[in-house]
XYZ file of C-alpha atoms in Angstrom:
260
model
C 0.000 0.000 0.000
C 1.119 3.554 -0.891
C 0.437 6.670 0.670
C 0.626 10.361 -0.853
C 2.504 12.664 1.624
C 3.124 9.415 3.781
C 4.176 11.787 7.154
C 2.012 14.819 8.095
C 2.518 17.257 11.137
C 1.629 16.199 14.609
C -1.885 17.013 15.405
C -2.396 17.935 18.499
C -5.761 19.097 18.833
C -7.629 16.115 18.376
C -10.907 17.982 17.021
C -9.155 19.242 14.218
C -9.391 15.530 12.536
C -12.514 16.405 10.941
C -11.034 19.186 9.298
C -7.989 17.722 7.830
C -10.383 13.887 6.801
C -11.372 12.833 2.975
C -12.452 8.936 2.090
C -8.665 8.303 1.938
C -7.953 9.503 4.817
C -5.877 7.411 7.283
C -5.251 8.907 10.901
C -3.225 6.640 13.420
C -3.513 7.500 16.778
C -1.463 6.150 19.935
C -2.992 7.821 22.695
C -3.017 7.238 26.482
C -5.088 8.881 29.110
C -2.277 8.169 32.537
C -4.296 5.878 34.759
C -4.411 7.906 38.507
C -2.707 3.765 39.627
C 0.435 5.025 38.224
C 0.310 8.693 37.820
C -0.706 11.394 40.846
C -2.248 13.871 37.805
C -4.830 11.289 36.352
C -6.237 14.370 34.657
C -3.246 15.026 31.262
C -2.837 12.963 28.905
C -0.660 12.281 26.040
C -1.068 11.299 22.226
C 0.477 11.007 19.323
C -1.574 11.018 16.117
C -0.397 11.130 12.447
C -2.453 11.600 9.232
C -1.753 9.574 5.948
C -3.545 9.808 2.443
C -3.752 6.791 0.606
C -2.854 6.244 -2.654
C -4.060 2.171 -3.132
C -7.417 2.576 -4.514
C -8.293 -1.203 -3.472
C -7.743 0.132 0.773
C -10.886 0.235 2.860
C -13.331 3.011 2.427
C -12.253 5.953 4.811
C -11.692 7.807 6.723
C -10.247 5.761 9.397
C -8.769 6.680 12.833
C -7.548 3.555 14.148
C -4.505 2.958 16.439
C -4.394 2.127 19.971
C -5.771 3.783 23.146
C -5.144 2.836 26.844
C -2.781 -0.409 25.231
C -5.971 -1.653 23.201
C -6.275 -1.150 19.151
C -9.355 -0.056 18.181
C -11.508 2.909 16.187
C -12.346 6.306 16.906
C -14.780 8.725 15.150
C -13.360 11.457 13.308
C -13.988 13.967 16.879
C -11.354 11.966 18.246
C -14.043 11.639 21.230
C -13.127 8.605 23.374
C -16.469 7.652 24.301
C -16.648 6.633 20.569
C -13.491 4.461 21.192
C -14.363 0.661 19.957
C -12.314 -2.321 20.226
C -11.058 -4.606 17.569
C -10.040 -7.656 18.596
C -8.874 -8.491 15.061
C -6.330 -5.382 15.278
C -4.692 -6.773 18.365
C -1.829 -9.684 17.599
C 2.029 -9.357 18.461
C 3.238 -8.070 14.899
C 0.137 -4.692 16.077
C 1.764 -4.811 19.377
C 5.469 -5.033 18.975
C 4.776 -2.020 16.644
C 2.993 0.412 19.186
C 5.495 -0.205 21.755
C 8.512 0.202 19.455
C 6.690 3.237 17.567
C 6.364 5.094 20.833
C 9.167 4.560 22.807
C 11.034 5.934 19.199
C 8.713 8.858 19.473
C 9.418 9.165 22.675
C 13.584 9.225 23.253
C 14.722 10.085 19.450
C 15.338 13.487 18.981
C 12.547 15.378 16.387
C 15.238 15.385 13.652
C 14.644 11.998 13.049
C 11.312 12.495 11.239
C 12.565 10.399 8.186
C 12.919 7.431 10.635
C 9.767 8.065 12.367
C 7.794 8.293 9.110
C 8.731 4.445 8.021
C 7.747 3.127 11.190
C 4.372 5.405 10.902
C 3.733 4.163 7.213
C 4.456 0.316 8.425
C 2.133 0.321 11.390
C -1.070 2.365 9.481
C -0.484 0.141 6.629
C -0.705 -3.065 8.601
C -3.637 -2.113 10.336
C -5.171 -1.045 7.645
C -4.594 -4.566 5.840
C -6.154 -6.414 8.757
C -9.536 -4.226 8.720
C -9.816 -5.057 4.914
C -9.043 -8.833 5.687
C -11.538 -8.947 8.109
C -14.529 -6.917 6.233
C -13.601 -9.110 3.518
C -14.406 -12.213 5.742
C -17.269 -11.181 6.819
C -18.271 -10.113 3.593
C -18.557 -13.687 2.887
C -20.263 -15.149 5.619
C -23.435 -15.567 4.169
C -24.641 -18.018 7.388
C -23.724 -18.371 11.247
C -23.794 -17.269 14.482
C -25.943 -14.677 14.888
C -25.137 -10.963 16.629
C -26.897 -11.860 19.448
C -25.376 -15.436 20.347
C -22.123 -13.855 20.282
C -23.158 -11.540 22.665
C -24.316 -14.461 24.866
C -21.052 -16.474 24.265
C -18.856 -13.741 24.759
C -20.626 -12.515 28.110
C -20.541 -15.816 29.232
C -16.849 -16.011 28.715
C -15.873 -12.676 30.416
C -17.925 -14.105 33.201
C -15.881 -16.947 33.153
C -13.015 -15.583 32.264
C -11.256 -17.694 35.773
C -12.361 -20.904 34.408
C -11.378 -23.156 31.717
C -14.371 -22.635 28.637
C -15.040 -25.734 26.887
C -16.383 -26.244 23.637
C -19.117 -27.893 24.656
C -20.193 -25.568 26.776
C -20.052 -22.480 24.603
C -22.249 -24.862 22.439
C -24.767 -26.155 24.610
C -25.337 -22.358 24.965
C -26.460 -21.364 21.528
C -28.597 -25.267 21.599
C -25.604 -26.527 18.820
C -24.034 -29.746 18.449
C -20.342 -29.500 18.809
C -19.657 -30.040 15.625
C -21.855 -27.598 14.290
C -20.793 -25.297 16.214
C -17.810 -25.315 15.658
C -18.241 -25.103 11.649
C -20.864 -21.794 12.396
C -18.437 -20.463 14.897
C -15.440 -20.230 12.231
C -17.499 -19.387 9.400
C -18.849 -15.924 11.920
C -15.178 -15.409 13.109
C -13.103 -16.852 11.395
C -11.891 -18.174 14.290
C -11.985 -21.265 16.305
C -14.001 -20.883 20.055
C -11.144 -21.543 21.799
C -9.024 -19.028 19.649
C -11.703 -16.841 20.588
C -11.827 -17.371 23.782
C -8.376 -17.227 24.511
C -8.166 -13.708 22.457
C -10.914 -12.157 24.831
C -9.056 -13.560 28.054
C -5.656 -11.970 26.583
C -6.777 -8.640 26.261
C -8.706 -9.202 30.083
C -4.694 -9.581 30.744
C -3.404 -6.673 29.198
C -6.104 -4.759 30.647
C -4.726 -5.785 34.344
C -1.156 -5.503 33.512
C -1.664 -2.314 32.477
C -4.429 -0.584 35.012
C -3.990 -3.230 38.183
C -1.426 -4.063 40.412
C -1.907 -7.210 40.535
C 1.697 -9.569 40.102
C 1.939 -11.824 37.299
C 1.023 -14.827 38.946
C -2.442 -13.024 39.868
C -2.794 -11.777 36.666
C -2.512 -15.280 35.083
C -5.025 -16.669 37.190
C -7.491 -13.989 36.966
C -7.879 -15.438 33.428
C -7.593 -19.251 34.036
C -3.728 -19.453 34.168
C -2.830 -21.790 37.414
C 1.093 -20.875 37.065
C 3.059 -18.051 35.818
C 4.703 -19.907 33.111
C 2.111 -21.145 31.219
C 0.334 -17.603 31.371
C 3.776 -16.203 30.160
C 3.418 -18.690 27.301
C -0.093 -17.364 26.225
C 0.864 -13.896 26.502
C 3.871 -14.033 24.426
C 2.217 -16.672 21.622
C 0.017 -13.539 21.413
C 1.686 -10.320 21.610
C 5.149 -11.321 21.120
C 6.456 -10.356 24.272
C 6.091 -11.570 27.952
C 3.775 -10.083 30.509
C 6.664 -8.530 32.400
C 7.732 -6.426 29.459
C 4.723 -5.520 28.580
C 3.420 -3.938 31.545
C 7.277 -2.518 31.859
C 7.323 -1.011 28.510
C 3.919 0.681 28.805
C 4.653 2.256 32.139
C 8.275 3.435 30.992
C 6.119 5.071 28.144
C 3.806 7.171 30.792
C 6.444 7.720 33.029
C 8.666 9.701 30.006
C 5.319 11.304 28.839
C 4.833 12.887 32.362
Protein backbone atom coordinates (compact mmCIF):
# COMPACT_ATOMS: atom_id res chain seq x y z
CA UNK A 1 0.00 0.00 0.00
CA UNK A 2 1.12 3.55 -0.89
CA UNK A 3 0.44 6.67 0.67
CA UNK A 4 0.63 10.36 -0.85
CA UNK A 5 2.50 12.66 1.62
CA UNK A 6 3.12 9.42 3.78
CA UNK A 7 4.18 11.79 7.15
CA UNK A 8 2.01 14.82 8.09
CA UNK A 9 2.52 17.26 11.14
CA UNK A 10 1.63 16.20 14.61
CA UNK A 11 -1.89 17.01 15.41
CA UNK A 12 -2.40 17.94 18.50
CA UNK A 13 -5.76 19.10 18.83
CA UNK A 14 -7.63 16.11 18.38
CA UNK A 15 -10.91 17.98 17.02
CA UNK A 16 -9.16 19.24 14.22
CA UNK A 17 -9.39 15.53 12.54
CA UNK A 18 -12.51 16.40 10.94
CA UNK A 19 -11.03 19.19 9.30
CA UNK A 20 -7.99 17.72 7.83
CA UNK A 21 -10.38 13.89 6.80
CA UNK A 22 -11.37 12.83 2.98
CA UNK A 23 -12.45 8.94 2.09
CA UNK A 24 -8.67 8.30 1.94
CA UNK A 25 -7.95 9.50 4.82
CA UNK A 26 -5.88 7.41 7.28
CA UNK A 27 -5.25 8.91 10.90
CA UNK A 28 -3.23 6.64 13.42
CA UNK A 29 -3.51 7.50 16.78
CA UNK A 30 -1.46 6.15 19.94
CA UNK A 31 -2.99 7.82 22.69
CA UNK A 32 -3.02 7.24 26.48
CA UNK A 33 -5.09 8.88 29.11
CA UNK A 34 -2.28 8.17 32.54
CA UNK A 35 -4.30 5.88 34.76
CA UNK A 36 -4.41 7.91 38.51
CA UNK A 37 -2.71 3.76 39.63
CA UNK A 38 0.44 5.03 38.22
CA UNK A 39 0.31 8.69 37.82
CA UNK A 40 -0.71 11.39 40.85
CA UNK A 41 -2.25 13.87 37.80
CA UNK A 42 -4.83 11.29 36.35
CA UNK A 43 -6.24 14.37 34.66
CA UNK A 44 -3.25 15.03 31.26
CA UNK A 45 -2.84 12.96 28.90
CA UNK A 46 -0.66 12.28 26.04
CA UNK A 47 -1.07 11.30 22.23
CA UNK A 48 0.48 11.01 19.32
CA UNK A 49 -1.57 11.02 16.12
CA UNK A 50 -0.40 11.13 12.45
CA UNK A 51 -2.45 11.60 9.23
CA UNK A 52 -1.75 9.57 5.95
CA UNK A 53 -3.54 9.81 2.44
CA UNK A 54 -3.75 6.79 0.61
CA UNK A 55 -2.85 6.24 -2.65
CA UNK A 56 -4.06 2.17 -3.13
CA UNK A 57 -7.42 2.58 -4.51
CA UNK A 58 -8.29 -1.20 -3.47
CA UNK A 59 -7.74 0.13 0.77
CA UNK A 60 -10.89 0.23 2.86
CA UNK A 61 -13.33 3.01 2.43
CA UNK A 62 -12.25 5.95 4.81
CA UNK A 63 -11.69 7.81 6.72
CA UNK A 64 -10.25 5.76 9.40
CA UNK A 65 -8.77 6.68 12.83
CA UNK A 66 -7.55 3.55 14.15
CA UNK A 67 -4.50 2.96 16.44
CA UNK A 68 -4.39 2.13 19.97
CA UNK A 69 -5.77 3.78 23.15
CA UNK A 70 -5.14 2.84 26.84
CA UNK A 71 -2.78 -0.41 25.23
CA UNK A 72 -5.97 -1.65 23.20
CA UNK A 73 -6.27 -1.15 19.15
CA UNK A 74 -9.35 -0.06 18.18
CA UNK A 75 -11.51 2.91 16.19
CA UNK A 76 -12.35 6.31 16.91
CA UNK A 77 -14.78 8.73 15.15
CA UNK A 78 -13.36 11.46 13.31
CA UNK A 79 -13.99 13.97 16.88
CA UNK A 80 -11.35 11.97 18.25
CA UNK A 81 -14.04 11.64 21.23
CA UNK A 82 -13.13 8.60 23.37
CA UNK A 83 -16.47 7.65 24.30
CA UNK A 84 -16.65 6.63 20.57
CA UNK A 85 -13.49 4.46 21.19
CA UNK A 86 -14.36 0.66 19.96
CA UNK A 87 -12.31 -2.32 20.23
CA UNK A 88 -11.06 -4.61 17.57
CA UNK A 89 -10.04 -7.66 18.60
CA UNK A 90 -8.87 -8.49 15.06
CA UNK A 91 -6.33 -5.38 15.28
CA UNK A 92 -4.69 -6.77 18.36
CA UNK A 93 -1.83 -9.68 17.60
CA UNK A 94 2.03 -9.36 18.46
CA UNK A 95 3.24 -8.07 14.90
CA UNK A 96 0.14 -4.69 16.08
CA UNK A 97 1.76 -4.81 19.38
CA UNK A 98 5.47 -5.03 18.98
CA UNK A 99 4.78 -2.02 16.64
CA UNK A 100 2.99 0.41 19.19
CA UNK A 101 5.50 -0.21 21.76
CA UNK A 102 8.51 0.20 19.46
CA UNK A 103 6.69 3.24 17.57
CA UNK A 104 6.36 5.09 20.83
CA UNK A 105 9.17 4.56 22.81
CA UNK A 106 11.03 5.93 19.20
CA UNK A 107 8.71 8.86 19.47
CA UNK A 108 9.42 9.17 22.68
CA UNK A 109 13.58 9.22 23.25
CA UNK A 110 14.72 10.08 19.45
CA UNK A 111 15.34 13.49 18.98
CA UNK A 112 12.55 15.38 16.39
CA UNK A 113 15.24 15.39 13.65
CA UNK A 114 14.64 12.00 13.05
CA UNK A 115 11.31 12.49 11.24
CA UNK A 116 12.56 10.40 8.19
CA UNK A 117 12.92 7.43 10.64
CA UNK A 118 9.77 8.07 12.37
CA UNK A 119 7.79 8.29 9.11
CA UNK A 120 8.73 4.44 8.02
CA UNK A 121 7.75 3.13 11.19
CA UNK A 122 4.37 5.40 10.90
CA UNK A 123 3.73 4.16 7.21
CA UNK A 124 4.46 0.32 8.43
CA UNK A 125 2.13 0.32 11.39
CA UNK A 126 -1.07 2.36 9.48
CA UNK A 127 -0.48 0.14 6.63
CA UNK A 128 -0.70 -3.06 8.60
CA UNK A 129 -3.64 -2.11 10.34
CA UNK A 130 -5.17 -1.05 7.65
CA UNK A 131 -4.59 -4.57 5.84
CA UNK A 132 -6.15 -6.41 8.76
CA UNK A 133 -9.54 -4.23 8.72
CA UNK A 134 -9.82 -5.06 4.91
CA UNK A 135 -9.04 -8.83 5.69
CA UNK A 136 -11.54 -8.95 8.11
CA UNK A 137 -14.53 -6.92 6.23
CA UNK A 138 -13.60 -9.11 3.52
CA UNK A 139 -14.41 -12.21 5.74
CA UNK A 140 -17.27 -11.18 6.82
CA UNK A 141 -18.27 -10.11 3.59
CA UNK A 142 -18.56 -13.69 2.89
CA UNK A 143 -20.26 -15.15 5.62
CA UNK A 144 -23.44 -15.57 4.17
CA UNK A 145 -24.64 -18.02 7.39
CA UNK A 146 -23.72 -18.37 11.25
CA UNK A 147 -23.79 -17.27 14.48
CA UNK A 148 -25.94 -14.68 14.89
CA UNK A 149 -25.14 -10.96 16.63
CA UNK A 150 -26.90 -11.86 19.45
CA UNK A 151 -25.38 -15.44 20.35
CA UNK A 152 -22.12 -13.86 20.28
CA UNK A 153 -23.16 -11.54 22.66
CA UNK A 154 -24.32 -14.46 24.87
CA UNK A 155 -21.05 -16.47 24.26
CA UNK A 156 -18.86 -13.74 24.76
CA UNK A 157 -20.63 -12.52 28.11
CA UNK A 158 -20.54 -15.82 29.23
CA UNK A 159 -16.85 -16.01 28.72
CA UNK A 160 -15.87 -12.68 30.42
CA UNK A 161 -17.92 -14.10 33.20
CA UNK A 162 -15.88 -16.95 33.15
CA UNK A 163 -13.01 -15.58 32.26
CA UNK A 164 -11.26 -17.69 35.77
CA UNK A 165 -12.36 -20.90 34.41
CA UNK A 166 -11.38 -23.16 31.72
CA UNK A 167 -14.37 -22.64 28.64
CA UNK A 168 -15.04 -25.73 26.89
CA UNK A 169 -16.38 -26.24 23.64
CA UNK A 170 -19.12 -27.89 24.66
CA UNK A 171 -20.19 -25.57 26.78
CA UNK A 172 -20.05 -22.48 24.60
CA UNK A 173 -22.25 -24.86 22.44
CA UNK A 174 -24.77 -26.16 24.61
CA UNK A 175 -25.34 -22.36 24.97
CA UNK A 176 -26.46 -21.36 21.53
CA UNK A 177 -28.60 -25.27 21.60
CA UNK A 178 -25.60 -26.53 18.82
CA UNK A 179 -24.03 -29.75 18.45
CA UNK A 180 -20.34 -29.50 18.81
CA UNK A 181 -19.66 -30.04 15.62
CA UNK A 182 -21.85 -27.60 14.29
CA UNK A 183 -20.79 -25.30 16.21
CA UNK A 184 -17.81 -25.31 15.66
CA UNK A 185 -18.24 -25.10 11.65
CA UNK A 186 -20.86 -21.79 12.40
CA UNK A 187 -18.44 -20.46 14.90
CA UNK A 188 -15.44 -20.23 12.23
CA UNK A 189 -17.50 -19.39 9.40
CA UNK A 190 -18.85 -15.92 11.92
CA UNK A 191 -15.18 -15.41 13.11
CA UNK A 192 -13.10 -16.85 11.39
CA UNK A 193 -11.89 -18.17 14.29
CA UNK A 194 -11.99 -21.26 16.31
CA UNK A 195 -14.00 -20.88 20.05
CA UNK A 196 -11.14 -21.54 21.80
CA UNK A 197 -9.02 -19.03 19.65
CA UNK A 198 -11.70 -16.84 20.59
CA UNK A 199 -11.83 -17.37 23.78
CA UNK A 200 -8.38 -17.23 24.51
CA UNK A 201 -8.17 -13.71 22.46
CA UNK A 202 -10.91 -12.16 24.83
CA UNK A 203 -9.06 -13.56 28.05
CA UNK A 204 -5.66 -11.97 26.58
CA UNK A 205 -6.78 -8.64 26.26
CA UNK A 206 -8.71 -9.20 30.08
CA UNK A 207 -4.69 -9.58 30.74
CA UNK A 208 -3.40 -6.67 29.20
CA UNK A 209 -6.10 -4.76 30.65
CA UNK A 210 -4.73 -5.79 34.34
CA UNK A 211 -1.16 -5.50 33.51
CA UNK A 212 -1.66 -2.31 32.48
CA UNK A 213 -4.43 -0.58 35.01
CA UNK A 214 -3.99 -3.23 38.18
CA UNK A 215 -1.43 -4.06 40.41
CA UNK A 216 -1.91 -7.21 40.53
CA UNK A 217 1.70 -9.57 40.10
CA UNK A 218 1.94 -11.82 37.30
CA UNK A 219 1.02 -14.83 38.95
CA UNK A 220 -2.44 -13.02 39.87
CA UNK A 221 -2.79 -11.78 36.67
CA UNK A 222 -2.51 -15.28 35.08
CA UNK A 223 -5.02 -16.67 37.19
CA UNK A 224 -7.49 -13.99 36.97
CA UNK A 225 -7.88 -15.44 33.43
CA UNK A 226 -7.59 -19.25 34.04
CA UNK A 227 -3.73 -19.45 34.17
CA UNK A 228 -2.83 -21.79 37.41
CA UNK A 229 1.09 -20.87 37.07
CA UNK A 230 3.06 -18.05 35.82
CA UNK A 231 4.70 -19.91 33.11
CA UNK A 232 2.11 -21.15 31.22
CA UNK A 233 0.33 -17.60 31.37
CA UNK A 234 3.78 -16.20 30.16
CA UNK A 235 3.42 -18.69 27.30
CA UNK A 236 -0.09 -17.36 26.22
CA UNK A 237 0.86 -13.90 26.50
CA UNK A 238 3.87 -14.03 24.43
CA UNK A 239 2.22 -16.67 21.62
CA UNK A 240 0.02 -13.54 21.41
CA UNK A 241 1.69 -10.32 21.61
CA UNK A 242 5.15 -11.32 21.12
CA UNK A 243 6.46 -10.36 24.27
CA UNK A 244 6.09 -11.57 27.95
CA UNK A 245 3.78 -10.08 30.51
CA UNK A 246 6.66 -8.53 32.40
CA UNK A 247 7.73 -6.43 29.46
CA UNK A 248 4.72 -5.52 28.58
CA UNK A 249 3.42 -3.94 31.54
CA UNK A 250 7.28 -2.52 31.86
CA UNK A 251 7.32 -1.01 28.51
CA UNK A 252 3.92 0.68 28.80
CA UNK A 253 4.65 2.26 32.14
CA UNK A 254 8.28 3.43 30.99
CA UNK A 255 6.12 5.07 28.14
CA UNK A 256 3.81 7.17 30.79
CA UNK A 257 6.44 7.72 33.03
CA UNK A 258 8.67 9.70 30.01
CA UNK A 259 5.32 11.30 28.84
CA UNK A 260 4.83 12.89 32.36
Amino acid sequence: MEYVKKLKEIIEVKQSVRKLAHKKSVFLFLISNRNSQLESDANKDYQFLFHLEVLDDTVVEGPLVIGMYNGVFGKMNLDMEYDSFQKQSFLDDALSNQLAIYLTQELLYRPSEDKWYLENMVVTMADYLVKQISRSLAKNDGHKMGITPFQMQKLKHHIIENMDHQISTTDLASLVKLSVHHFIRMFKRTTGETPQQFAKRLKMQRAKELLLYSEDNIIQVGMGIGCDNASHFTQLFKSSYGITPLKFRKAHRQMTRAAS
